[in-house]
GROMACS .gro file of C-alpha atoms in nm:
model
   72
    1UNK     CA    1  -3.044  -2.358  -8.330
    2UNK     CA    2  -2.924  -2.404  -8.731
    3UNK     CA    3  -2.581  -2.536  -8.816
    4UNK     CA    4  -2.337  -2.269  -9.053
    5UNK     CA    5  -2.291  -2.502  -9.404
    6UNK     CA    6  -1.947  -2.621  -9.459
    7UNK     CA    7  -1.644  -2.446  -9.597
    8UNK     CA    8  -1.626  -2.457  -9.927
    9UNK     CA    9  -1.336  -2.500 -10.173
   10UNK     CA   10  -1.310  -2.306 -10.489
   11UNK     CA   11  -1.030  -2.241 -10.727
   12UNK     CA   12  -0.957  -1.863 -10.805
   13UNK     CA   13  -0.781  -1.769 -11.048
   14UNK     CA   14  -0.689  -1.409 -11.142
   15UNK     CA   15  -0.436  -1.137 -11.062
   16UNK     CA   16  -0.326  -1.256 -10.788
   17UNK     CA   17  -0.105  -0.933 -10.500
   18UNK     CA   18   0.092  -1.029 -10.239
   19UNK     CA   19   0.333  -0.855  -9.981
   20UNK     CA   20   0.708  -1.088  -9.875
   21UNK     CA   21   0.757  -0.764  -9.582
   22UNK     CA   22   0.594  -0.508  -9.451
   23UNK     CA   23   0.565  -0.189  -9.660
   24UNK     CA   24   0.603   0.001  -9.380
   25UNK     CA   25   0.912  -0.095  -9.285
   26UNK     CA   26   1.153  -0.195  -9.622
   27UNK     CA   27   1.037   0.032  -9.963
   28UNK     CA   28   0.663  -0.074 -10.096
   29UNK     CA   29   0.799  -0.217 -10.412
   30UNK     CA   30   0.994  -0.427 -10.223
   31UNK     CA   31   0.774  -0.562 -10.019
   32UNK     CA   32   0.470  -0.618 -10.304
   33UNK     CA   33   0.465  -0.945 -10.474
   34UNK     CA   34   0.170  -0.920 -10.803
   35UNK     CA   35   0.142  -1.295 -11.015
   36UNK     CA   36  -0.056  -1.154 -11.351
   37UNK     CA   37  -0.250  -1.433 -11.405
   38UNK     CA   38  -0.286  -1.657 -11.053
   39UNK     CA   39  -0.425  -1.948 -10.855
   40UNK     CA   40  -0.578  -1.962 -10.550
   41UNK     CA   41  -0.662  -2.266 -10.399
   42UNK     CA   42  -0.950  -2.290 -10.133
   43UNK     CA   43  -1.034  -2.616  -9.995
   44UNK     CA   44  -1.288  -2.632  -9.666
   45UNK     CA   45  -1.256  -2.253  -9.546
   46UNK     CA   46  -0.843  -2.237  -9.596
   47UNK     CA   47  -0.556  -2.105  -9.890
   48UNK     CA   48  -0.426  -2.427  -9.926
   49UNK     CA   49  -0.228  -2.308 -10.216
   50UNK     CA   50  -0.124  -1.996 -10.430
   51UNK     CA   51   0.098  -1.878 -10.651
   52UNK     CA   52   0.161  -1.858 -11.087
   53UNK     CA   53  -0.178  -2.040 -11.236
   54UNK     CA   54   0.091  -2.253 -11.481
   55UNK     CA   55   0.283  -2.430 -11.160
   56UNK     CA   56   0.003  -2.410 -10.891
   57UNK     CA   57  -0.293  -2.578 -11.079
   58UNK     CA   58  -0.070  -2.942 -11.076
   59UNK     CA   59  -0.181  -2.912 -10.667
   60UNK     CA   60  -0.532  -2.879 -10.799
   61UNK     CA   61  -0.772  -3.177 -10.698
   62UNK     CA   62  -0.886  -3.426 -11.002
   63UNK     CA   63  -1.226  -3.468 -10.773
   64UNK     CA   64  -1.352  -3.124 -10.829
   65UNK     CA   65  -1.560  -2.936 -11.002
   66UNK     CA   66  -1.491  -2.633 -11.189
   67UNK     CA   67  -1.739  -2.444 -11.284
   68UNK     CA   68  -1.619  -2.131 -11.459
   69UNK     CA   69  -1.663  -1.775 -11.442
   70UNK     CA   70  -1.623  -1.515 -11.670
   71UNK     CA   71  -1.508  -1.204 -11.551
   72UNK     CA   72  -1.749  -0.844 -11.723
   0.00000   0.00000   0.00000
C-alpha cells in the first residue's frame, strides 16, 4: 500500500473570481466578485485565506519559503 504525499501549502497571487450569492437567483453581476490582485493561501490542502493581496499577505506564515513563478 502506498501513501499519498501530505497536502501542500501554497500562496497563489493573481486575479480571483468568487461569488457572493447564487447567480441563478440574483442578477449575475451582483453575485460576481473580482479581485484583480488577489492572494489565496492554502495550508495542508485547504484554503485558509483569500482576498486582496495587500490585506491577505499579513496572514502568510513567515516560515513559508516562497518560490516565484512568473506568468507566461
